[in-house]
Amino acid sequence: MEKNPVIELRNAAVFHSSKPGSTSPKRRGEMVVSDVNLTVYEGEMVYFIGKVGSGKSSLIKTLYAELPLFEGEGRIVGFDLRHMKRRDISRLRRSIGIVFQDYQLLTDHDVFGNLHYVMKATGWKDETAMRKRIAEVLAVVGLENKAFKMPFELSGGQQQRLAIARALVNSPKVILADEPTGNLDPWAAEEIMEVFRRIVEGGCSIVMSTHNVANIEQYPSRTIRFSKGKIEEIDIASVLGA
């Protein structure tokens, strides 16, 4: 069965911008990547690799409309990034999952409360359905017994798994993960990668920027290298000498 694309970029350019949402050429900032042509299909894991400042995070921010797409064409889960209106940004972010390196949890809410808050904010109203979905996503990330723990009572790996659960609550077709293992020790990082593997097997795509070569080596998949203002898909097995 042919898989559907969840991300499509054609001749896109990525800019650092201090004015997200602005379409003024004077506010674009520096162009960091150009001629971006990339398609990500449902159920794919795609790594972004490259040096700090090579544009990986900026492209991820462009995909969730934190940075505007000034040049080229781009679509993610049906949203047109080039012609994104402000009112569409919140709708886009409800349709995808986003995982950050620093977790960005609500420190005054427990595990259940972190998920419940996001669901209320994104339009959930049926309390029974909400509790069922929270139980489902906590089981996916292995936190089913931590629902009433506060974030400070969790390890770094557990906090990141909670962040992944938060990204999953609205059943997204794609998760964007920006250095999700960057603050974790190797064992916690491996746990996160195992969670991602299960999520991809369930049909959700994941685009992940990373510097962790060990993770790629253990969980090889499509890899896009950012270098000298361009991107290229590489044979990661050859690069790693596998």
mmCIF file of C-alpha atoms in Angstrom:
data_model
loop_
_atom_site.group_PDB
_atom_site.id
_atom_site.type_symbol
_atom_site.label_atom_id
_atom_site.label_comp_id
_atom_site.label_asym_id
_atom_site.label_seq_id
_atom_site.Cartn_x
_atom_site.Cartn_y
_atom_site.Cartn_z
ATOM 1 C CA MET A 1 0.000 0.000 0.000
ATOM 2 C CA GLU A 2 1.375 3.413 -0.967
ATOM 3 C CA LYS A 3 2.024 5.666 2.008
ATOM 4 C CA ASN A 4 0.854 9.257 2.153
ATOM 5 C CA PRO A 5 3.258 12.163 2.670
ATOM 6 C CA VAL A 6 2.949 14.053 5.954
ATOM 7 C CA ILE A 7 5.658 16.612 5.131
ATOM 8 C CA GLU A 8 6.521 18.031 1.695
ATOM 9 C CA LEU A 9 9.121 20.737 1.079
ATOM 10 C CA ARG A 10 10.013 21.991 -2.385
ATOM 11 C CA ASN A 11 12.828 24.456 -3.078
ATOM 12 C CA ALA A 12 12.381 25.797 0.436
ATOM 13 C CA ALA A 13 14.754 28.187 2.214
ATOM 14 C CA VAL A 14 15.116 28.365 5.981
ATOM 15 C CA PHE A 15 15.887 31.634 7.748
ATOM 16 C CA HIS A 16 16.786 32.648 11.264
ATOM 17 C CA SER A 17 14.147 35.247 12.063
ATOM 18 C CA SER A 18 13.662 37.471 15.089
ATOM 19 C CA LYS A 19 10.101 38.194 14.014
ATOM 20 C CA PRO A 20 8.161 34.899 13.770
ATOM 21 C CA GLY A 21 5.041 35.310 11.690
ATOM 22 C CA SER A 22 6.397 38.271 9.745
ATOM 23 C CA THR A 23 6.402 38.047 5.955
ATOM 24 C CA SER A 24 8.517 41.162 5.479
ATOM 25 C CA PRO A 25 11.780 40.371 3.625
ATOM 26 C CA LYS A 26 13.545 42.869 5.902
ATOM 27 C CA ARG A 27 12.799 40.691 8.918
ATOM 28 C CA ARG A 28 13.970 37.375 7.566
ATOM 29 C CA GLY A 29 17.302 37.324 9.273
ATOM 30 C CA GLU A 30 20.081 35.102 7.945
ATOM 31 C CA MET A 31 19.328 32.290 5.508
ATOM 32 C CA VAL A 32 20.803 29.096 6.953
ATOM 33 C CA VAL A 33 19.593 26.416 4.510
ATOM 34 C CA SER A 34 18.433 26.682 0.895
ATOM 35 C CA ASP A 35 17.094 24.398 -1.839
ATOM 36 C CA VAL A 36 15.386 22.118 0.670
ATOM 37 C CA ASN A 37 13.535 19.305 -1.079
ATOM 38 C CA LEU A 38 12.203 16.695 1.304
ATOM 39 C CA THR A 39 9.235 14.354 1.588
ATOM 40 C CA VAL A 40 8.436 12.445 4.770
ATOM 41 C CA TYR A 41 5.845 9.681 4.581
ATOM 42 C CA GLU A 42 3.544 8.342 7.275
ATOM 43 C CA GLY A 43 5.204 5.840 9.557
ATOM 44 C CA GLU A 44 8.759 7.066 8.833
ATOM 45 C CA MET A 45 11.568 7.927 11.209
ATOM 46 C CA VAL A 46 13.820 10.646 9.787
ATOM 47 C CA TYR A 47 16.946 12.001 11.463
ATOM 48 C CA PHE A 48 18.382 15.475 10.945
ATOM 49 C CA ILE A 49 22.122 15.580 11.652
ATOM 50 C CA GLY A 50 24.778 18.268 11.289
ATOM 51 C CA LYS A 51 26.874 20.746 13.215
ATOM 52 C CA VAL A 52 25.415 23.271 15.640
ATOM 53 C CA GLY A 53 24.062 26.176 13.601
ATOM 54 C CA SER A 54 23.642 24.150 10.426
ATOM 55 C CA GLY A 55 19.882 24.748 10.352
ATOM 56 C CA LYS A 56 18.384 21.570 11.842
ATOM 57 C CA SER A 57 16.459 23.309 14.614
ATOM 58 C CA SER A 58 15.497 26.188 12.327
ATOM 59 C CA LEU A 59 13.915 23.781 9.859
ATOM 60 C CA ILE A 60 12.009 22.055 12.649
ATOM 61 C CA LYS A 61 10.809 25.460 13.875
ATOM 62 C CA THR A 62 9.703 26.251 10.318
ATOM 63 C CA LEU A 63 7.718 23.017 10.239
ATOM 64 C CA TYR A 64 5.707 24.014 13.306
ATOM 65 C CA ALA A 65 5.445 27.654 12.149
ATOM 66 C CA GLU A 66 7.644 29.199 14.835
ATOM 67 C CA LEU A 67 9.687 30.549 11.915
ATOM 68 C CA PRO A 68 7.913 31.580 8.699
ATOM 69 C CA LEU A 69 8.570 29.959 5.347
ATOM 70 C CA PHE A 70 9.584 32.853 3.105
ATOM 71 C CA GLU A 71 10.739 30.971 0.010
ATOM 72 C CA GLY A 72 9.671 27.762 -1.693
ATOM 73 C CA GLU A 73 6.736 25.521 -0.881
ATOM 74 C CA GLY A 74 5.973 23.551 2.244
ATOM 75 C CA ARG A 75 3.131 21.466 3.609
ATOM 76 C CA ILE A 76 2.785 19.498 6.827
ATOM 77 C CA VAL A 77 -0.257 17.333 7.605
ATOM 78 C CA GLY A 78 -2.246 19.342 5.061
ATOM 79 C CA PHE A 79 -1.246 22.836 6.241
ATOM 80 C CA ASP A 80 0.364 25.216 3.766
ATOM 81 C CA LEU A 81 3.404 26.670 5.540
ATOM 82 C CA ARG A 82 4.092 29.309 2.901
ATOM 83 C CA HIS A 83 0.656 30.873 3.290
ATOM 84 C CA MET A 84 0.127 30.178 6.999
ATOM 85 C CA LYS A 85 -2.179 32.667 8.727
ATOM 86 C CA ARG A 86 -1.801 33.405 12.421
ATOM 87 C CA ARG A 87 -5.140 31.802 13.234
ATOM 88 C CA ASP A 88 -3.974 28.583 11.559
ATOM 89 C CA ILE A 89 -0.841 28.190 13.684
ATOM 90 C CA SER A 90 -2.692 26.905 16.762
ATOM 91 C CA ARG A 91 -4.667 24.487 14.567
ATOM 92 C CA LEU A 92 -1.427 23.196 13.064
ATOM 93 C CA ARG A 93 0.143 22.639 16.483
ATOM 94 C CA ARG A 94 -2.916 20.716 17.648
ATOM 95 C CA SER A 95 -2.470 18.432 14.638
ATOM 96 C CA ILE A 96 1.173 17.529 15.258
ATOM 97 C CA GLY A 97 3.322 16.625 18.261
ATOM 98 C CA ILE A 98 6.362 18.642 19.358
ATOM 99 C CA VAL A 99 9.075 17.399 21.723
ATOM 100 C CA PHE A 100 11.775 19.748 23.015
ATOM 101 C CA GLN A 101 15.198 19.064 24.500
ATOM 102 C CA ASP A 102 14.265 20.790 27.779
ATOM 103 C CA TYR A 103 10.873 19.029 28.221
ATOM 104 C CA GLN A 104 8.846 22.269 28.831
ATOM 105 C CA LEU A 105 6.559 20.627 31.397
ATOM 106 C CA LEU A 106 4.191 22.389 33.795
ATOM 107 C CA THR A 107 6.149 22.154 37.023
ATOM 108 C CA ASP A 108 3.089 22.848 39.226
ATOM 109 C CA HIS A 109 1.040 19.999 37.692
ATOM 110 C CA ASP A 110 1.512 16.275 38.179
ATOM 111 C CA VAL A 111 1.918 13.857 35.264
ATOM 112 C CA PHE A 112 -1.851 13.473 34.823
ATOM 113 C CA GLY A 113 -2.337 17.232 35.133
ATOM 114 C CA ASN A 114 0.244 18.017 32.467
ATOM 115 C CA LEU A 115 -1.659 15.898 29.968
ATOM 116 C CA HIS A 116 -5.110 16.964 31.150
ATOM 117 C CA TYR A 117 -4.167 20.649 30.816
ATOM 118 C CA VAL A 118 -3.018 20.227 27.216
ATOM 119 C CA MET A 119 -6.128 18.274 26.286
ATOM 120 C CA LYS A 120 -8.459 20.906 27.745
ATOM 121 C CA ALA A 121 -6.503 23.601 25.918
ATOM 122 C CA THR A 122 -6.882 21.755 22.612
ATOM 123 C CA GLY A 123 -10.639 21.271 22.830
ATOM 124 C CA TRP A 124 -11.250 18.010 24.694
ATOM 125 C CA LYS A 125 -14.444 18.116 26.804
ATOM 126 C CA ASP A 126 -15.458 14.505 27.586
ATOM 127 C CA GLU A 127 -13.759 13.708 30.895
ATOM 128 C CA THR A 128 -14.150 9.955 30.464
ATOM 129 C CA ALA A 129 -12.563 10.066 27.013
ATOM 130 C CA MET A 130 -9.765 12.271 28.343
ATOM 131 C CA ARG A 131 -8.938 9.888 31.182
ATOM 132 C CA LYS A 132 -8.957 6.948 28.780
ATOM 133 C CA ARG A 133 -6.606 8.712 26.369
ATOM 134 C CA ILE A 134 -4.258 9.755 29.175
ATOM 135 C CA ALA A 135 -4.049 6.136 30.333
ATOM 136 C CA GLU A 136 -3.314 5.036 26.748
ATOM 137 C CA VAL A 137 -0.454 7.457 26.123
ATOM 138 C CA LEU A 138 1.098 6.867 29.545
ATOM 139 C CA ALA A 139 1.145 3.153 28.748
ATOM 140 C CA VAL A 140 2.862 3.846 25.410
ATOM 141 C CA VAL A 141 5.701 5.728 27.143
ATOM 142 C CA GLY A 142 5.902 3.439 30.176
ATOM 143 C CA LEU A 143 4.627 5.893 32.792
ATOM 144 C CA GLU A 144 1.341 4.194 33.620
ATOM 145 C CA ASN A 145 2.324 4.005 37.289
ATOM 146 C CA LYS A 146 3.506 7.629 37.521
ATOM 147 C CA ALA A 147 0.260 9.535 36.868
ATOM 148 C CA PHE A 148 0.277 11.398 40.169
ATOM 149 C CA LYS A 149 4.010 12.098 40.411
ATOM 150 C CA MET A 150 5.208 15.679 40.092
ATOM 151 C CA PRO A 151 7.804 16.441 37.389
ATOM 152 C CA PHE A 152 10.532 17.036 39.998
ATOM 153 C CA GLU A 153 9.945 13.478 41.245
ATOM 154 C CA LEU A 154 10.775 12.056 37.818
ATOM 155 C CA SER A 155 14.172 11.352 36.297
ATOM 156 C CA GLY A 156 15.228 13.249 33.193
ATOM 157 C CA GLY A 157 14.312 10.292 30.998
ATOM 158 C CA GLN A 158 10.885 10.028 32.622
ATOM 159 C CA GLN A 159 10.276 13.746 32.144
ATOM 160 C CA GLN A 160 11.086 13.393 28.458
ATOM 161 C CA ARG A 161 8.751 10.392 28.200
ATOM 162 C CA LEU A 162 6.028 12.579 29.718
ATOM 163 C CA ALA A 163 6.801 15.211 27.068
ATOM 164 C CA ILE A 164 6.374 12.519 24.407
ATOM 165 C CA ALA A 165 3.071 11.437 25.971
ATOM 166 C CA ARG A 166 1.933 15.067 25.769
ATOM 167 C CA ALA A 167 2.870 15.111 22.076
ATOM 168 C CA LEU A 168 0.777 11.986 21.518
ATOM 169 C CA VAL A 169 -2.502 12.952 23.178
ATOM 170 C CA ASN A 170 -4.099 14.321 20.001
ATOM 171 C CA SER A 171 -3.064 11.300 17.888
ATOM 172 C CA PRO A 172 -0.753 13.239 15.548
ATOM 173 C CA LYS A 173 0.421 11.953 12.197
ATOM 174 C CA VAL A 174 3.888 13.391 12.828
ATOM 175 C CA ILE A 175 6.036 14.303 15.831
ATOM 176 C CA LEU A 176 8.822 16.886 15.532
ATOM 177 C CA ALA A 177 11.563 16.242 18.094
ATOM 178 C CA ASP A 178 14.379 18.773 18.531
ATOM 179 C CA GLU A 179 17.375 17.105 20.257
ATOM 180 C CA PRO A 180 15.060 15.041 22.517
ATOM 181 C CA THR A 181 17.946 13.022 23.989
ATOM 182 C CA GLY A 182 20.386 15.925 24.290
ATOM 183 C CA ASN A 183 20.046 16.253 28.079
ATOM 184 C CA LEU A 184 19.914 12.533 28.848
ATOM 185 C CA ASP A 185 22.439 9.897 29.815
ATOM 186 C CA PRO A 186 22.936 6.988 27.362
ATOM 187 C CA TRP A 187 20.537 4.658 29.159
ATOM 188 C CA ALA A 188 17.721 7.197 29.311
ATOM 189 C CA ALA A 189 18.382 8.127 25.682
ATOM 190 C CA GLU A 190 18.016 4.494 24.668
ATOM 191 C CA GLU A 191 14.664 4.331 26.490
ATOM 192 C CA ILE A 192 13.458 7.354 24.525
ATOM 193 C CA MET A 193 14.543 5.779 21.251
ATOM 194 C CA GLU A 194 12.670 2.601 22.127
ATOM 195 C CA VAL A 195 9.534 4.662 22.773
ATOM 196 C CA PHE A 196 9.985 6.376 19.398
ATOM 197 C CA ARG A 197 10.402 2.994 17.709
ATOM 198 C CA ARG A 198 7.027 1.850 19.076
ATOM 199 C CA ILE A 199 5.374 5.098 18.014
ATOM 200 C CA VAL A 200 6.663 4.766 14.444
ATOM 201 C CA GLU A 201 5.491 1.149 14.322
ATOM 202 C CA GLY A 202 2.033 2.512 15.183
ATOM 203 C CA GLY A 203 2.069 4.644 12.009
ATOM 204 C CA CYS A 204 3.118 8.053 13.348
ATOM 205 C CA SER A 205 6.100 9.698 11.648
ATOM 206 C CA ILE A 206 8.941 11.212 13.669
ATOM 207 C CA VAL A 207 11.393 13.849 12.488
ATOM 208 C CA MET A 208 14.233 14.137 14.985
ATOM 209 C CA SER A 209 17.280 16.389 15.075
ATOM 210 C CA THR A 210 20.167 14.802 16.953
ATOM 211 C CA HIS A 211 23.889 14.786 17.623
ATOM 212 C CA ASN A 212 23.699 11.339 19.200
ATOM 213 C CA VAL A 213 25.373 9.033 16.695
ATOM 214 C CA ALA A 214 24.986 6.074 19.054
ATOM 215 C CA ASN A 215 21.201 6.358 18.821
ATOM 216 C CA ILE A 216 21.320 6.382 15.030
ATOM 217 C CA GLU A 217 23.669 3.428 15.028
ATOM 218 C CA GLN A 218 21.322 1.406 17.220
ATOM 219 C CA TYR A 219 18.116 2.597 15.509
ATOM 220 C CA PRO A 220 19.162 3.277 11.884
ATOM 221 C CA SER A 221 16.697 5.048 9.615
ATOM 222 C CA ARG A 222 16.523 7.752 6.941
ATOM 223 C CA THR A 223 19.136 10.379 7.705
ATOM 224 C CA ILE A 224 19.360 13.922 6.349
ATOM 225 C CA ARG A 225 22.669 15.741 6.766
ATOM 226 C CA PHE A 226 22.832 19.536 7.021
ATOM 227 C CA SER A 227 26.114 20.967 5.749
ATOM 228 C CA LYS A 228 27.233 24.240 4.135
ATOM 229 C CA GLY A 229 23.720 25.585 3.786
ATOM 230 C CA LYS A 230 22.293 22.519 2.022
ATOM 231 C CA ILE A 231 20.745 19.189 2.947
ATOM 232 C CA GLU A 232 21.425 15.742 1.544
ATOM 233 C CA GLU A 233 20.116 12.294 2.327
ATOM 234 C CA ILE A 234 22.975 9.986 3.250
ATOM 235 C CA ASP A 235 23.523 6.261 3.615
ATOM 236 C CA ILE A 236 24.051 6.260 7.365
ATOM 237 C CA ALA A 237 25.221 2.638 7.404
ATOM 238 C CA SER A 238 28.110 3.518 5.097
ATOM 239 C CA VAL A 239 28.988 6.617 7.103
ATOM 240 C CA LEU A 240 29.070 4.616 10.337
ATOM 241 C CA GLY A 241 31.020 1.825 8.705
ATOM 242 C CA ALA A 242 28.273 -0.743 9.305
#
